[in-house]
Amino acid sequence: MSFLLRNVFPKLTRKTPGDFDDFVLRTLSESILPFGIVVVLLLIQSDLGLSNDVQRAYDVVLRIFGTVVIVRFANRLGIRFLQGVAQRSGDDLQQLFISLQPLIKALIWMIGALVLFQSLGVKLAAIWALLSAGGIGIGLALKDPAQELFAYLMILLDKPFMVGQFINVGSTWATVERIGVRSTHLRSLRGEIVVMNNSALTNSTILNFADMNTRRMIYSLGVTYSTTVDQMKAIPIMVEKVINAVDNTNFSRCHFTEFGDSSLNFELVYYIDNRDFTTALNAQQAINLGIMEAFAQQGIEFAFPSQTLYLEDETRSGKES
């Protein structure tokens, strides 16, 4: 059988489009010989004339060796199959599979060990009780790592952000550099690396700017109450000219919206057709400086929080009192 698997069957599988069948044949050819030896030794054990104790040890050793051969075969075959599925599904699932590969191998070994114990006549109830007791302790000890692992899986599956994207989490504005099993590495605007736990990211509100084609800028301008009506009418036109003179910007509107406590307020809205954060700040700075220059040329003053106290004439006030 080993000769057929190595020299005959591969000639047939080379004609197939995929290489999974070739891998199966190679794996079988490597496992068939040791497994066949185990089977032969088990079949002839009654003819060896061994004592009961030696025969018992002989049987246990062969069963252990056979289990190792089968589990190694199942591990290689299963991992190769899942790896092919992950490669066809995309990079995210492939990265998830690489992270879970040690866990999958451990589960297969655990199943093989349980089957071996059952074949040897060991009562599995005691083993399950031991695993349950140990599982509680391990679960408490690994609570935080397990939480981070599940958060990592959520990031890979839900894709709130990916490597290379610019995001905002709380007070942190940064570019994603690496997504790890326990934490995610971000590169902030100042250049330092910010390491955040995956659970902290999944429990926070994340602003992702990767798919943002334009930025909508909206804020208020306040001028003093000494501003004339003609100046008030000219302000929207002045602001529009300033915005249109700046690259990557599109004027939307500028309206006199309210009589504030200490200012006459305008609401300004414009768009920046660039997702780059530095470009947006440069455009906003140019617009702000342009508005200040235009207001200074027309004698328009910006308002600041203030109060005016009007006092009645002291004589009149005295008579009334």
Coordinates of C-alpha atoms in Angstrom, one line a residue:
M1 CA 0.0 0.0 0.0
S2 CA 2.8 2.4 0.8
F3 CA 4.4 1.6 -2.6
L4 CA 1.1 2.3 -4.4
L5 CA 0.6 5.6 -2.5
R6 CA 4.1 6.8 -3.3
N7 CA 4.5 5.7 -6.9
V8 CA 1.2 4.8 -8.6
F9 CA -1.6 6.9 -7.3
P10 CA 0.2 10.3 -7.6
K11 CA 0.3 9.8 -11.4
L12 CA -3.5 9.9 -11.4
T13 CA -3.9 12.8 -9.0
R14 CA -1.5 15.0 -11.0
K15 CA -4.3 15.4 -13.6
T16 CA -6.6 17.0 -11.1
P17 CA -6.7 20.8 -10.9
G18 CA -6.1 21.1 -7.1
D19 CA -3.2 19.8 -5.0
F20 CA -5.2 18.7 -1.9
D21 CA -5.5 15.1 -3.2
D22 CA -1.7 15.0 -3.7
F23 CA -1.3 16.1 -0.1
V24 CA -3.7 13.4 1.1
L25 CA -1.7 10.7 -0.7
R26 CA 1.6 12.0 0.7
T27 CA 0.2 12.1 4.2
L28 CA -1.2 8.6 3.8
S29 CA 2.0 7.2 2.5
E30 CA 3.9 8.6 5.5
S31 CA 1.4 7.2 8.0
I32 CA 0.4 3.8 6.4
L33 CA 3.7 2.0 7.3
P34 CA 3.8 2.8 11.1
F35 CA 0.1 2.3 11.4
G36 CA 0.3 -1.1 9.6
I37 CA 3.1 -2.1 11.9
V38 CA 0.9 -1.3 14.9
V39 CA -2.0 -3.3 13.5
V40 CA 0.3 -6.3 12.8
L41 CA 1.8 -6.3 16.2
L42 CA -1.7 -6.1 17.8
L43 CA -2.9 -9.1 15.7
I44 CA 0.0 -11.3 16.7
Q45 CA 0.1 -10.5 20.4
S46 CA -1.9 -13.6 21.3
D47 CA 0.7 -15.7 19.5
L48 CA 3.7 -14.3 21.4
G49 CA 3.0 -16.2 24.6
L50 CA 3.4 -13.2 26.9
S51 CA 2.4 -13.1 30.5
N52 CA -0.6 -11.2 31.5
D53 CA 1.3 -8.2 32.9
V54 CA 3.6 -8.0 29.9
Q55 CA 0.8 -8.5 27.5
R56 CA -1.2 -5.7 29.2
A57 CA 1.8 -3.3 28.9
Y58 CA 2.4 -4.5 25.3
D59 CA -1.2 -3.7 24.4
V60 CA -1.1 -0.2 26.1
V61 CA 2.1 0.8 24.3
L62 CA 0.7 -0.3 20.9
R63 CA -2.6 1.6 21.5
I64 CA -0.7 4.7 22.5
F65 CA 1.6 4.5 19.5
G66 CA -1.4 3.9 17.1
T67 CA -3.3 6.8 18.6
V68 CA -0.3 9.1 18.0
V69 CA -0.1 8.0 14.4
I70 CA -3.8 8.5 13.8
V71 CA -4.0 11.9 15.6
R72 CA -0.9 13.2 13.7
F73 CA -2.6 12.1 10.4
A74 CA -5.9 13.8 11.4
N75 CA -4.1 17.0 12.4
R76 CA -2.1 17.3 9.2
L77 CA -5.1 16.5 7.0
G78 CA -7.6 18.7 9.0
I79 CA -5.2 21.7 9.2
R80 CA -4.4 21.4 5.5
F81 CA -8.1 21.3 4.6
L82 CA -9.1 24.3 6.8
Q83 CA -6.1 26.2 5.5
G84 CA -7.3 25.8 1.9
V85 CA -10.8 26.9 2.9
A86 CA -9.4 30.0 4.6
Q87 CA -7.2 30.9 1.6
R88 CA -10.2 30.8 -0.7
S89 CA -12.3 32.9 1.8
G90 CA -9.9 35.9 2.1
D91 CA -7.0 37.3 4.1
D92 CA -9.2 38.0 7.2
L93 CA -10.3 34.4 7.6
Q94 CA -6.8 33.2 6.8
Q95 CA -5.4 35.3 9.6
L96 CA -8.1 34.0 12.0
F97 CA -7.2 30.4 11.1
I98 CA -3.5 31.0 11.7
S99 CA -4.4 32.4 15.2
L100 CA -6.7 29.4 16.0
Q101 CA -4.4 26.7 14.5
P102 CA -2.7 25.8 17.9
L103 CA -6.2 25.5 19.5
I104 CA -7.5 23.2 16.7
K105 CA -4.5 20.9 17.1
A106 CA -4.9 20.8 20.9
L107 CA -8.6 19.9 20.5
I108 CA -7.8 17.0 18.1
W109 CA -5.1 15.7 20.5
M110 CA -7.6 15.9 23.4
I111 CA -10.2 14.0 21.5
G112 CA -7.6 11.3 20.6
A113 CA -6.5 11.1 24.2
L114 CA -10.1 10.6 25.4
V115 CA -10.7 7.9 22.8
L116 CA -7.5 6.2 24.0
F117 CA -8.5 6.3 27.6
Q118 CA -11.9 4.8 26.8
S119 CA -10.3 2.0 24.8
L120 CA -8.1 1.2 27.8
G121 CA -11.1 0.9 30.1
V122 CA -10.6 4.1 32.0
K123 CA -13.8 5.6 33.5
L124 CA -14.3 8.8 31.7
A125 CA -16.6 10.2 34.4
A126 CA -13.6 10.7 36.7
I127 CA -11.7 12.4 33.8
W128 CA -14.7 14.7 33.0
A129 CA -14.9 15.6 36.7
L130 CA -11.2 16.5 36.8
L131 CA -11.5 18.5 33.6
S132 CA -14.5 20.3 34.9
A133 CA -12.8 21.3 38.1
G134 CA -9.6 22.3 36.3
G135 CA -11.6 24.1 33.7
I136 CA -13.2 26.4 36.3
G137 CA -9.8 27.3 37.7
I138 CA -8.3 27.8 34.2
G139 CA -11.3 29.8 33.1
L140 CA -10.9 32.2 36.0
A141 CA -7.1 32.5 35.4
L142 CA -7.6 33.0 31.7
K143 CA -10.6 35.3 31.9
D144 CA -8.8 38.4 30.6
P145 CA -6.8 36.6 27.9
A146 CA -10.0 34.9 26.7
Q147 CA -11.8 38.2 26.6
E148 CA -9.0 39.7 24.5
L149 CA -9.1 36.7 22.2
F150 CA -12.8 37.0 21.6
A151 CA -12.4 40.8 21.0
Y152 CA -9.7 39.9 18.5
L153 CA -12.1 37.5 16.7
M154 CA -14.8 40.2 16.7
I155 CA -12.4 42.7 15.1
L156 CA -11.5 40.2 12.4
L157 CA -15.0 39.2 11.6
D158 CA -16.9 42.5 12.1
K159 CA -14.0 44.6 10.5
P160 CA -14.6 48.0 12.4
F161 CA -11.1 48.9 11.1
M162 CA -8.2 47.3 9.3
V163 CA -4.4 47.8 9.1
G164 CA -3.5 51.1 7.5
Q165 CA -6.8 52.9 8.3
F166 CA -7.0 56.2 10.3
I167 CA -9.4 56.0 13.3
N168 CA -10.4 57.9 16.3
V169 CA -11.0 56.2 19.7
G170 CA -11.8 58.6 22.5
S171 CA -9.0 61.2 22.6
T172 CA -6.7 59.0 20.4
W173 CA -6.3 59.9 16.7
A174 CA -4.1 57.3 15.0
T175 CA -3.4 54.9 12.1
V176 CA -3.8 51.2 12.7
E177 CA -0.4 49.5 12.3
R178 CA -1.0 45.9 13.7
I179 CA -3.9 43.9 15.0
G180 CA -2.7 41.4 17.5
V181 CA -4.4 38.6 19.5
R182 CA -4.3 40.6 22.7
S183 CA -3.8 44.2 21.6
T184 CA -3.8 46.5 18.6
H185 CA -0.9 48.9 17.9
L186 CA -1.8 52.4 16.7
R187 CA 0.5 55.1 15.4
S188 CA -0.7 58.5 16.7
L189 CA -0.4 61.8 15.0
R190 CA 2.6 62.7 17.2
G191 CA 4.4 59.6 16.0
E192 CA 4.4 57.4 19.1
I193 CA 2.9 53.9 19.3
V194 CA -0.4 53.6 21.2
V195 CA -1.1 50.0 22.4
M196 CA -4.8 49.4 23.2
N197 CA -6.4 46.2 24.4
N198 CA -8.8 44.7 21.9
S199 CA -11.6 44.6 24.4
A200 CA -11.2 48.4 25.0
L201 CA -11.5 49.0 21.3
T202 CA -14.6 46.8 20.8
N203 CA -16.3 48.5 23.8
S204 CA -15.5 52.0 22.6
T205 CA -17.1 54.2 19.8
I206 CA -14.7 54.0 16.9
L207 CA -14.6 56.7 14.2
N208 CA -13.2 55.2 11.0
F209 CA -12.1 57.8 8.3
A210 CA -11.0 55.2 5.7
D211 CA -14.1 55.4 3.5
M212 CA -14.7 59.2 4.1
N213 CA -14.4 61.0 0.7
T214 CA -15.2 64.4 2.1
R215 CA -15.1 66.2 5.4
R216 CA -18.0 68.4 6.5
M217 CA -16.8 71.4 8.5
I218 CA -19.4 73.3 10.5
Y219 CA -18.8 76.0 13.1
S220 CA -20.0 79.4 14.2
L221 CA -18.7 82.9 13.8
G222 CA -19.6 85.6 16.2
V223 CA -19.3 89.3 15.5
T224 CA -20.0 92.3 17.8
Y225 CA -23.3 94.1 18.1
S226 CA -21.6 97.2 16.7
T227 CA -21.5 95.5 13.3
T228 CA -23.7 97.4 10.8
V229 CA -26.5 95.9 8.7
D230 CA -24.5 96.4 5.5
Q231 CA -21.5 94.6 7.0
M232 CA -23.8 91.8 8.2
K233 CA -25.1 91.4 4.6
A234 CA -21.6 91.3 3.2
I235 CA -20.2 88.7 5.6
P236 CA -21.6 85.5 3.8
I237 CA -20.2 86.8 0.5
M238 CA -16.8 87.5 2.1
V239 CA -16.7 84.1 3.7
E240 CA -17.6 82.3 0.4
K241 CA -14.8 84.1 -1.4
V242 CA -12.3 83.1 1.2
I243 CA -13.4 79.4 1.1
N244 CA -13.4 79.3 -2.7
A245 CA -9.8 80.6 -2.8
V246 CA -8.5 77.6 -0.8
D247 CA -7.7 74.3 -2.5
N248 CA -9.7 71.1 -1.8
T249 CA -12.6 73.1 -0.3
N250 CA -16.2 73.6 -1.4
F251 CA -18.4 76.3 0.1
S252 CA -21.9 75.1 1.3
R253 CA -23.5 78.0 3.2
C254 CA -23.0 80.8 5.6
H255 CA -26.1 82.3 7.4
F256 CA -26.9 84.8 10.2
T257 CA -28.6 82.4 12.6
E258 CA -29.1 84.1 16.0
F259 CA -28.8 87.0 18.3
G260 CA -26.5 85.7 21.0
D261 CA -26.0 87.1 24.5
S262 CA -22.8 88.9 23.4
S263 CA -22.6 88.3 19.6
L264 CA -24.4 88.1 16.3
N265 CA -23.8 84.5 15.2
F266 CA -23.3 83.1 11.8
E267 CA -23.2 79.4 11.0
L268 CA -20.6 78.3 8.4
V269 CA -20.5 75.0 6.5
Y270 CA -18.0 73.9 3.9
Y271 CA -16.6 70.6 2.6
I272 CA -13.0 69.4 2.3
D273 CA -12.7 66.9 -0.6
N274 CA -9.7 65.1 0.9
R275 CA -9.5 62.4 3.5
D276 CA -6.0 63.3 4.6
F277 CA -6.1 64.8 8.1
T278 CA -3.2 67.2 7.6
T279 CA -4.6 68.5 4.4
A280 CA -7.9 69.2 6.1
L281 CA -6.1 71.1 9.0
N282 CA -4.2 73.1 6.5
A283 CA -7.3 74.1 4.6
Q284 CA -9.1 75.0 7.8
Q285 CA -6.2 77.1 9.0
A286 CA -6.1 78.9 5.6
I287 CA -9.8 79.6 5.8
N288 CA -9.7 80.9 9.4
L289 CA -6.8 83.2 8.6
G290 CA -8.5 84.4 5.4
I291 CA -11.7 85.3 7.4
M292 CA -9.7 87.2 10.0
E293 CA -7.9 89.1 7.3
A294 CA -11.1 89.9 5.4
F295 CA -12.9 91.0 8.6
A296 CA -10.0 93.3 9.5
Q297 CA -10.1 95.0 6.1
Q298 CA -13.8 95.7 6.5
G299 CA -13.5 96.8 10.2
I300 CA -15.6 93.9 11.5
E301 CA -14.8 92.8 15.0
F302 CA -15.1 89.3 16.4
A303 CA -17.2 89.1 19.5
F304 CA -16.1 87.6 22.8
P305 CA -18.2 86.9 25.9
S306 CA -18.9 90.2 27.6
Q307 CA -21.6 92.1 29.5
T308 CA -22.6 95.8 29.3
L309 CA -24.0 97.3 32.6
Y310 CA -26.3 100.3 32.2
L311 CA -26.4 102.5 35.4
E312 CA -29.2 105.0 36.0
D313 CA -28.4 108.6 36.9
E314 CA -27.5 108.7 40.6
T315 CA -29.8 111.7 41.3
R316 CA -32.8 110.0 39.7
S317 CA -31.9 106.8 41.5
G318 CA -31.8 108.7 44.8
K319 CA -35.2 110.3 44.3
E320 CA -36.8 107.1 43.4
S321 CA -35.4 105.4 46.5

